[in-house]
C-alpha positions as a printed Julia matrix, in Angstrom:
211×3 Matrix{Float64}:
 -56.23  -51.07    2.06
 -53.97  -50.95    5.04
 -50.84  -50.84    2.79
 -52.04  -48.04    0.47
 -53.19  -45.72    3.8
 -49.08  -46.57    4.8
 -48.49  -45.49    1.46
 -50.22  -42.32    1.57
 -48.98  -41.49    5.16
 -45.42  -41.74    3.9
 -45.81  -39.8     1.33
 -47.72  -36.92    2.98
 -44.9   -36.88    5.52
 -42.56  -36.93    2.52
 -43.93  -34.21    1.17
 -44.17  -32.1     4.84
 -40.91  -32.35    5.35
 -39.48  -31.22    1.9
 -41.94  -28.25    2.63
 -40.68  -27.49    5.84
 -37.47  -27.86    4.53
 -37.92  -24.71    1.98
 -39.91  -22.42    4.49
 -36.98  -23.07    7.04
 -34.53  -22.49    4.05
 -36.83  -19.08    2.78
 -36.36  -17.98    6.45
 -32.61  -18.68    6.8
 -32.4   -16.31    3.77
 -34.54  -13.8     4.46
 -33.24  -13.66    8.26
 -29.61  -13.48    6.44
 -30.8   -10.62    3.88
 -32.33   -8.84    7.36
 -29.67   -9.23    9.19
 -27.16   -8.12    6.74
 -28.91   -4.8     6.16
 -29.14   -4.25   10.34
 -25.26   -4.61   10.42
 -24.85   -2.38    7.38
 -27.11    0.35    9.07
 -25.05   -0.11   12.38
 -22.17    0.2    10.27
 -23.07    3.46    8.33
 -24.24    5.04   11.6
 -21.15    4.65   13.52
 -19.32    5.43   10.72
 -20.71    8.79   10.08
 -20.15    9.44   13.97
 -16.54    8.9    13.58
 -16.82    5.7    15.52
 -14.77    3.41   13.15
 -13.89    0.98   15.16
 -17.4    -0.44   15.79
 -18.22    0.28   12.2
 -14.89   -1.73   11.08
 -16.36   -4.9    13.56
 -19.83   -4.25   11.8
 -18.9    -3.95    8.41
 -16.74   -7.04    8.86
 -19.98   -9.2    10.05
 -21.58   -7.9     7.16
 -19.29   -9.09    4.84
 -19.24  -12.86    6.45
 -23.59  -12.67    6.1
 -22.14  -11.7     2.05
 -18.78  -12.79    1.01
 -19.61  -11.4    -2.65
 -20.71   -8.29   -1.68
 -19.0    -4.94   -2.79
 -21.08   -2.78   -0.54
 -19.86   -4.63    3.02
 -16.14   -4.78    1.74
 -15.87   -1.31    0.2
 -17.48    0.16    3.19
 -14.9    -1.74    5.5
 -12.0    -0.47    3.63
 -12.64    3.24    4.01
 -13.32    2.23    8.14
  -9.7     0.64    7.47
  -8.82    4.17    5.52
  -9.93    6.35    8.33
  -8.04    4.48   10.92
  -5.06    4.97    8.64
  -4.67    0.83    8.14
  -3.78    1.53    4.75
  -2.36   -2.07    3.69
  -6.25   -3.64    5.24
  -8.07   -0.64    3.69
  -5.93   -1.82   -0.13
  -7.24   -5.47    0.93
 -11.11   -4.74    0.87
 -10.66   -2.31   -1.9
  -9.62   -5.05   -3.71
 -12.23   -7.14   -2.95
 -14.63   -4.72   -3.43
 -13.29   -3.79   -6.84
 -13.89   -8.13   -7.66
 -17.74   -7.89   -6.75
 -18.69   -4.54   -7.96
 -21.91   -4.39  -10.29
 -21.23   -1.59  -12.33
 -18.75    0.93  -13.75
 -19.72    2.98  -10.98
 -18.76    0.67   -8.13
 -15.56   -0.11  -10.02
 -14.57    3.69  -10.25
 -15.23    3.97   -6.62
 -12.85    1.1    -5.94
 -10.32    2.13   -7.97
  -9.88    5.96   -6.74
  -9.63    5.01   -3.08
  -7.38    2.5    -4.04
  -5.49    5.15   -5.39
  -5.93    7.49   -2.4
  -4.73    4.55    0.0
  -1.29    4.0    -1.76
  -0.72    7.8    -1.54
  -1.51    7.9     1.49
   1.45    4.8     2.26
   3.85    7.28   -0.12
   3.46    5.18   -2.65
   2.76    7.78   -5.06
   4.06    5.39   -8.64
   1.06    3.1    -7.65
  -1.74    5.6    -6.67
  -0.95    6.9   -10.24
  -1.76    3.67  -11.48
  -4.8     3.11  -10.36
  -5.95    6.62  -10.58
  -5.6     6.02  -14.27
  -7.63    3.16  -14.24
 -10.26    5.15  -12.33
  -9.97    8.04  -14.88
 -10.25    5.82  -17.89
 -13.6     4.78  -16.74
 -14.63    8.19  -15.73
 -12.88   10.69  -17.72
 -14.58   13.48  -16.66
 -14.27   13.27  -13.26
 -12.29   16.38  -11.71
 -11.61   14.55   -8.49
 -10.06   11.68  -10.19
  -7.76   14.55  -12.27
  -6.95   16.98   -9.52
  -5.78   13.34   -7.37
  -3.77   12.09  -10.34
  -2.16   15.74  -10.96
  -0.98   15.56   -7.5
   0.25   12.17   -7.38
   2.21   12.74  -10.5
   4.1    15.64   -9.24
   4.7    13.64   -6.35
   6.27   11.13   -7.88
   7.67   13.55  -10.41
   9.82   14.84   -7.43
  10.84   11.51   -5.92
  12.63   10.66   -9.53
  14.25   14.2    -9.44
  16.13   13.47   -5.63
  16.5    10.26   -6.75
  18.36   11.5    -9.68
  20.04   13.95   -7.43
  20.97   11.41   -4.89
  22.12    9.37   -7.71
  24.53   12.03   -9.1
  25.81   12.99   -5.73
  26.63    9.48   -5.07
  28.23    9.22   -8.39
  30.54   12.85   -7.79
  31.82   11.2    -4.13
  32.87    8.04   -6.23
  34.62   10.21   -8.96
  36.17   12.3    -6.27
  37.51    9.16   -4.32
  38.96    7.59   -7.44
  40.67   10.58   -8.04
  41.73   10.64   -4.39
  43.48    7.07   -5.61
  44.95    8.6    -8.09
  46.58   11.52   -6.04
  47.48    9.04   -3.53
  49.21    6.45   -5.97
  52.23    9.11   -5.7
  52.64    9.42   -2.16
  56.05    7.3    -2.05
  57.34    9.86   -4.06
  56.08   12.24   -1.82
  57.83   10.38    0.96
  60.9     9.64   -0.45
  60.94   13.88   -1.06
  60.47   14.34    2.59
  62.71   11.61    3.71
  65.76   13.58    1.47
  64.74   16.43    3.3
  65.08   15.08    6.58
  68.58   13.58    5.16
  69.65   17.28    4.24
  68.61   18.52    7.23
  70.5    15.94    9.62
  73.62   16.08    7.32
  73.4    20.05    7.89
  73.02   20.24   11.8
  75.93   17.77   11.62
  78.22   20.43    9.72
  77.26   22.75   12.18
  78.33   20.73   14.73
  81.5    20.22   13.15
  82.1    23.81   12.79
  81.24   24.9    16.78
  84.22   22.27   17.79
């Protein structure tokens, strides 16, 4: 009798603790889900004040509360955009771009992607990805009118490079023929030493002829 009341007791407890043990877990979850949406709010608001510091610090809290979260990383990378960190803005993008949902989220990641390596003058890889965003959504102007830019951008880099390269290559044809011209000097010297010659062996007949 006394054994089977033990029995009981342990299991009740047992069972109480595995129970506490979930609500506790619920709550850690649902305090986490809470809390992630309060920084994200905090985030948006400072952001939209021009405040991107704070939203930077908030949206980076966010994303700890949800490593796999596009929303907290995409947000942080155009915080990182504004404040012209271009390389940390490419970073989130990135990451943002690895949890998106949809083909939506995806596009989004991929055009500011784009926008950030213009922005470093890296025009080759903005076109890139401004494909990629285009492919997705091929009827989106902003995506075109971007690419169309970046493309003439980078259309004109090739052309001074091309230039600079041609330049480079007229000094190096005009110094070899510099070589060339030079390659005769001894003759050259040899004429002007004769002249000298002619010219000391003629001051010395003039000499000659005063005495």
């Amino acid at each position: 009798m006394i054994f089977n009341k033990l029995k009981f007791t342990f299991a009740f407890n047992i069972m109480r603790n595995i129970l506490l043990f979930f609500i506790l877990c619920q709550a850690g979850i649902v305090f986490g889900q809470e809390n992630y949406k309060i920084l994200m709010h905090k985030g948006n608001k400072n952001f939209d004040q021009k405040n991107y510091d704070e939203a930077s610090q908030l949206y980076s809290e966010a994303s700890q509360q949800k490593a796999k979260d596009f929303g907290s990383h995409y947000n942080l990378g155009n915080a990182f955009y504004r404040k012209e960190m271009y390389e940390d803005a490419i970073a989130q993008y990135e990451k943002s771009l690895e949890n998106a949902e949809n083909e939506s989220q995806r596009v989004s990641a991929l055009y500011n992607m784009g926008n950030a390596y213009f922005q470093q003058g890296n025009s080759k890889r903005a076109v890139d990805f401004y494909k990629k965003a285009l492919k997705l959504d091929p009827d989106n102007d902003r995506i075109l009118h971007n690419l169309r830019i970046a493309q003439k951008k980078e259309e004109k880099k090739q052309n001074q490079s091309e230039k600079k390269s041609q330049k480079e290559q007229n000094q190096q044809d005009k110094d070899n023929q510099q070589q060339d011209i030079d390659r005769y000097s001894p003759e050259k010297d040899r004429f002007r030493k004769e002249n000298n010659e002619n010219q000391h062996e003629q001051d010395f007949e003039n000499q000659l002829k005063k005495q």
